[in-house]
Amino acid sequence: MNISATLNFFRLIKSPSLCLPHATIPTFNHLPLPLSNAFGNLKPDIRAVVLDKDNCFAVPKENVVYKPYTDKVASLLTTYPPPHLLIVSNSAGTTTSDPHNTQASLLASATSIPVLQHSIKKPGCGTQILNHFLDAPGSRVTSADQIAVVGDRLFTDVMLANLMGSWSIWVTDGVVENRNPVSLY
């Protein structure tokens, strides 16, 4: 159970806009580069990118890039090389779901993208993400509004970005068709 998402759900009663994405794309392959192009005329200064894994660029529970998205991930790595790119997953890298960081290590090795080791699941790990980028040599991130979060869930990925003061890009059609209306959010 994701206690962070459950507790943060109650924030929506007061601020329903926490689940509204700044930009929406149908699939991961539609991600515009540079990411500042996703936000129309706003053109924020995006210096770092957080990627969700499951059903965003990978099949859920798999630690490799979904084959049709391989070129997009390569382009993303060219545009935002580490330390400007980070995977934040609620299945790989969390102390509850991946206590020995086995999944995180496999994922980082397969993608060449670092995976955040975090104790609080999304949407509650914003401080850990910001601290990662602030402490990463060469990241050039000085504030949360220079970070874009790309993910397929409104209640975790989009809400995380909004709680952080970052930019969100919602991927509406995941790798696998999801028929569970609750998990869409």
mmCIF file of C-alpha atoms in Angstrom:
data_model
loop_
_atom_site.group_PDB
_atom_site.id
_atom_site.type_symbol
_atom_site.label_atom_id
_atom_site.label_comp_id
_atom_site.label_asym_id
_atom_site.label_seq_id
_atom_site.Cartn_x
_atom_site.Cartn_y
_atom_site.Cartn_z
ATOM 1 C CA MET A 1 0.000 0.000 0.000
ATOM 2 C CA ASN A 2 1.237 3.490 -0.853
ATOM 3 C CA ILE A 3 0.691 5.397 2.397
ATOM 4 C CA SER A 4 2.120 8.586 0.879
ATOM 5 C CA ALA A 5 -0.499 8.580 -1.891
ATOM 6 C CA THR A 6 -3.272 7.700 0.560
ATOM 7 C CA LEU A 7 -2.409 10.538 2.949
ATOM 8 C CA ASN A 8 -1.832 13.038 0.153
ATOM 9 C CA PHE A 9 -5.195 12.117 -1.369
ATOM 10 C CA PHE A 10 -6.820 14.132 1.432
ATOM 11 C CA ARG A 11 -4.964 17.240 0.206
ATOM 12 C CA LEU A 12 -7.066 17.003 -2.949
ATOM 13 C CA ILE A 13 -10.178 17.893 -0.997
ATOM 14 C CA LYS A 14 -8.624 21.270 -0.234
ATOM 15 C CA SER A 15 -6.671 21.673 -3.514
ATOM 16 C CA PRO A 16 -8.073 19.559 -6.370
ATOM 17 C CA SER A 17 -5.743 21.321 -8.814
ATOM 18 C CA LEU A 18 -2.842 19.275 -7.410
ATOM 19 C CA CYS A 19 -3.842 16.577 -9.914
ATOM 20 C CA LEU A 20 -3.914 18.849 -12.952
ATOM 21 C CA PRO A 21 -0.962 18.315 -15.292
ATOM 22 C CA HIS A 22 0.860 21.229 -16.895
ATOM 23 C CA ALA A 23 1.105 19.271 -20.162
ATOM 24 C CA THR A 24 -0.415 16.091 -21.549
ATOM 25 C CA ILE A 25 0.967 13.697 -24.166
ATOM 26 C CA PRO A 26 -0.556 10.461 -25.460
ATOM 27 C CA THR A 27 2.547 8.248 -25.205
ATOM 28 C CA PHE A 28 6.152 8.463 -24.087
ATOM 29 C CA ASN A 29 7.215 8.714 -27.747
ATOM 30 C CA HIS A 30 5.346 12.040 -27.948
ATOM 31 C CA LEU A 31 7.616 13.635 -25.355
ATOM 32 C CA PRO A 32 8.965 16.831 -26.972
ATOM 33 C CA LEU A 33 12.636 17.659 -26.603
ATOM 34 C CA PRO A 34 13.664 19.906 -25.081
ATOM 35 C CA LEU A 35 10.891 19.498 -22.539
ATOM 36 C CA SER A 36 10.261 23.240 -22.319
ATOM 37 C CA ASN A 37 8.425 22.775 -25.651
ATOM 38 C CA ALA A 38 5.723 20.734 -23.868
ATOM 39 C CA PHE A 39 4.341 23.779 -22.086
ATOM 40 C CA GLY A 40 3.257 25.968 -24.984
ATOM 41 C CA ASN A 41 4.218 29.609 -24.691
ATOM 42 C CA LEU A 42 5.378 29.295 -21.068
ATOM 43 C CA LYS A 43 8.877 27.920 -21.929
ATOM 44 C CA PRO A 44 10.105 27.114 -18.403
ATOM 45 C CA ASP A 45 13.816 26.631 -17.771
ATOM 46 C CA ILE A 46 13.825 22.827 -17.466
ATOM 47 C CA ARG A 47 17.241 21.682 -16.269
ATOM 48 C CA ALA A 48 16.345 18.229 -14.917
ATOM 49 C CA VAL A 49 13.846 15.478 -15.632
ATOM 50 C CA VAL A 50 12.229 12.884 -13.373
ATOM 51 C CA LEU A 51 10.854 9.804 -15.115
ATOM 52 C CA ASP A 52 8.319 7.379 -13.730
ATOM 53 C CA LYS A 53 9.073 3.811 -14.829
ATOM 54 C CA ASP A 54 6.074 1.458 -14.713
ATOM 55 C CA ASN A 55 3.737 1.938 -17.658
ATOM 56 C CA CYS A 56 5.488 5.160 -18.642
ATOM 57 C CA PHE A 57 8.603 3.974 -20.506
ATOM 58 C CA ALA A 58 8.663 0.336 -19.316
ATOM 59 C CA VAL A 59 6.225 -2.527 -18.983
ATOM 60 C CA PRO A 60 5.156 -2.688 -15.310
ATOM 61 C CA LYS A 61 7.526 -4.793 -13.191
ATOM 62 C CA GLU A 62 10.150 -4.949 -15.958
ATOM 63 C CA ASN A 63 13.481 -3.180 -15.689
ATOM 64 C CA VAL A 64 14.151 -2.460 -19.350
ATOM 65 C CA VAL A 65 12.928 0.211 -21.730
ATOM 66 C CA TYR A 66 9.871 -0.830 -23.734
ATOM 67 C CA LYS A 67 11.324 -1.510 -27.191
ATOM 68 C CA PRO A 68 9.246 1.091 -29.121
ATOM 69 C CA TYR A 69 10.562 3.770 -26.704
ATOM 70 C CA THR A 70 14.271 2.952 -27.027
ATOM 71 C CA ASP A 71 15.002 5.811 -29.440
ATOM 72 C CA LYS A 72 13.097 8.331 -27.290
ATOM 73 C CA VAL A 73 15.067 7.313 -24.185
ATOM 74 C CA ALA A 74 18.316 7.657 -26.169
ATOM 75 C CA SER A 75 17.277 11.159 -27.296
ATOM 76 C CA LEU A 76 16.322 12.055 -23.740
ATOM 77 C CA LEU A 77 19.742 10.888 -22.504
ATOM 78 C CA THR A 78 21.406 13.082 -25.132
ATOM 79 C CA THR A 79 19.319 16.145 -24.248
ATOM 80 C CA TYR A 80 19.357 15.593 -20.469
ATOM 81 C CA PRO A 81 22.335 13.397 -19.609
ATOM 82 C CA PRO A 82 22.875 12.388 -15.994
ATOM 83 C CA PRO A 83 22.968 14.259 -13.616
ATOM 84 C CA HIS A 84 19.983 15.956 -15.326
ATOM 85 C CA LEU A 85 17.907 12.779 -15.567
ATOM 86 C CA LEU A 86 16.543 10.580 -12.777
ATOM 87 C CA ILE A 87 14.131 7.652 -12.532
ATOM 88 C CA VAL A 88 11.782 7.777 -9.546
ATOM 89 C CA SER A 89 9.706 4.635 -9.269
ATOM 90 C CA ASN A 90 7.428 3.309 -6.560
ATOM 91 C CA SER A 91 8.563 -0.210 -7.440
ATOM 92 C CA ALA A 92 12.328 0.194 -7.977
ATOM 93 C CA GLY A 93 14.376 2.171 -5.487
ATOM 94 C CA THR A 94 11.957 2.390 -2.562
ATOM 95 C CA THR A 95 13.006 0.985 0.778
ATOM 96 C CA THR A 96 9.675 -0.866 1.090
ATOM 97 C CA SER A 97 9.363 -2.391 -2.400
ATOM 98 C CA ASP A 98 13.075 -2.762 -3.179
ATOM 99 C CA PRO A 99 14.869 -2.921 0.192
ATOM 100 C CA HIS A 100 18.172 -4.209 -1.221
ATOM 101 C CA ASN A 101 18.033 -1.924 -4.280
ATOM 102 C CA THR A 102 18.143 -4.944 -6.563
ATOM 103 C CA GLN A 103 15.496 -3.606 -8.945
ATOM 104 C CA ALA A 104 17.001 -0.114 -8.876
ATOM 105 C CA SER A 105 20.445 -1.463 -9.800
ATOM 106 C CA LEU A 106 19.050 -3.555 -12.658
ATOM 107 C CA LEU A 107 17.048 -0.605 -13.964
ATOM 108 C CA ALA A 108 19.956 1.839 -13.764
ATOM 109 C CA SER A 109 22.202 -0.637 -15.551
ATOM 110 C CA ALA A 110 19.668 -1.286 -18.319
ATOM 111 C CA THR A 111 18.825 2.396 -18.924
ATOM 112 C CA SER A 112 22.039 4.270 -18.031
ATOM 113 C CA ILE A 113 19.801 6.516 -15.900
ATOM 114 C CA PRO A 114 20.248 6.793 -12.130
ATOM 115 C CA VAL A 115 17.383 5.550 -9.958
ATOM 116 C CA LEU A 116 16.500 7.469 -6.800
ATOM 117 C CA GLN A 117 16.768 5.430 -3.607
ATOM 118 C CA HIS A 118 13.889 6.792 -1.532
ATOM 119 C CA SER A 119 12.092 5.958 1.670
ATOM 120 C CA ILE A 120 8.826 7.767 0.915
ATOM 121 C CA LYS A 121 6.823 6.774 -2.147
ATOM 122 C CA LYS A 122 5.417 9.248 -4.646
ATOM 123 C CA PRO A 123 3.890 11.752 -4.284
ATOM 124 C CA GLY A 124 5.645 12.375 -0.964
ATOM 125 C CA CYS A 125 9.302 12.128 -2.027
ATOM 126 C CA GLY A 126 9.664 15.607 -3.521
ATOM 127 C CA THR A 127 12.237 16.753 -0.975
ATOM 128 C CA GLN A 128 14.414 13.719 -1.708
ATOM 129 C CA ILE A 129 14.224 14.433 -5.442
ATOM 130 C CA LEU A 130 15.051 18.117 -5.073
ATOM 131 C CA ASN A 131 17.951 17.320 -2.733
ATOM 132 C CA HIS A 132 19.264 14.785 -5.243
ATOM 133 C CA PHE A 133 19.461 17.417 -7.981
ATOM 134 C CA LEU A 134 20.743 20.175 -5.684
ATOM 135 C CA ASP A 135 23.554 17.895 -4.488
ATOM 136 C CA ALA A 136 24.414 16.365 -7.881
ATOM 137 C CA PRO A 137 27.603 17.918 -9.279
ATOM 138 C CA GLY A 138 26.862 19.575 -12.605
ATOM 139 C CA SER A 139 23.061 19.420 -12.420
ATOM 140 C CA ARG A 140 22.665 23.244 -12.417
ATOM 141 C CA VAL A 141 19.308 22.856 -10.609
ATOM 142 C CA THR A 142 18.774 25.620 -8.067
ATOM 143 C CA SER A 143 15.002 25.314 -7.543
ATOM 144 C CA ALA A 144 12.131 22.869 -8.032
ATOM 145 C CA ASP A 145 10.631 24.886 -10.906
ATOM 146 C CA GLN A 146 13.587 23.763 -13.059
ATOM 147 C CA ILE A 147 12.449 20.121 -12.837
ATOM 148 C CA ALA A 148 9.887 18.345 -15.029
ATOM 149 C CA VAL A 149 8.188 15.135 -13.859
ATOM 150 C CA VAL A 150 7.008 12.726 -16.570
ATOM 151 C CA GLY A 151 4.550 10.022 -15.548
ATOM 152 C CA ASP A 152 1.318 8.192 -16.218
ATOM 153 C CA ARG A 153 -0.540 8.738 -12.934
ATOM 154 C CA LEU A 154 -2.326 11.854 -11.772
ATOM 155 C CA PHE A 155 -2.351 10.995 -8.036
ATOM 156 C CA THR A 156 1.344 10.137 -7.855
ATOM 157 C CA ASP A 157 3.424 11.633 -10.683
ATOM 158 C CA VAL A 158 1.429 14.795 -11.454
ATOM 159 C CA MET A 159 0.627 15.429 -7.809
ATOM 160 C CA LEU A 160 4.324 14.977 -6.937
ATOM 161 C CA ALA A 161 5.310 17.659 -9.459
ATOM 162 C CA ASN A 162 2.657 20.078 -8.218
ATOM 163 C CA LEU A 163 3.539 19.535 -4.552
ATOM 164 C CA MET A 164 7.208 20.183 -5.386
ATOM 165 C CA GLY A 165 6.513 23.304 -7.430
ATOM 166 C CA SER A 166 7.821 21.517 -10.525
ATOM 167 C CA TRP A 167 6.355 20.974 -13.985
ATOM 168 C CA SER A 168 4.305 17.875 -14.835
ATOM 169 C CA ILE A 169 3.840 15.993 -18.093
ATOM 170 C CA TRP A 170 1.098 13.384 -17.973
ATOM 171 C CA VAL A 171 1.439 10.375 -20.292
ATOM 172 C CA THR A 172 -2.183 9.359 -20.871
ATOM 173 C CA ASP A 173 -1.651 6.049 -22.680
ATOM 174 C CA GLY A 174 0.761 3.782 -20.867
ATOM 175 C CA VAL A 175 2.796 0.927 -22.281
ATOM 176 C CA VAL A 176 0.074 -1.536 -21.264
ATOM 177 C CA GLU A 177 -3.624 -0.748 -21.485
ATOM 178 C CA ASN A 178 -4.906 -0.339 -17.958
ATOM 179 C CA ARG A 179 -8.556 -1.223 -17.355
ATOM 180 C CA ASN A 180 -8.538 -0.363 -13.649
ATOM 181 C CA PRO A 181 -9.931 3.200 -13.333
ATOM 182 C CA VAL A 182 -8.474 3.668 -9.840
ATOM 183 C CA SER A 183 -4.903 2.886 -10.900
ATOM 184 C CA LEU A 184 -5.094 5.427 -13.712
ATOM 185 C CA TYR A 185 -4.963 8.065 -11.061
#
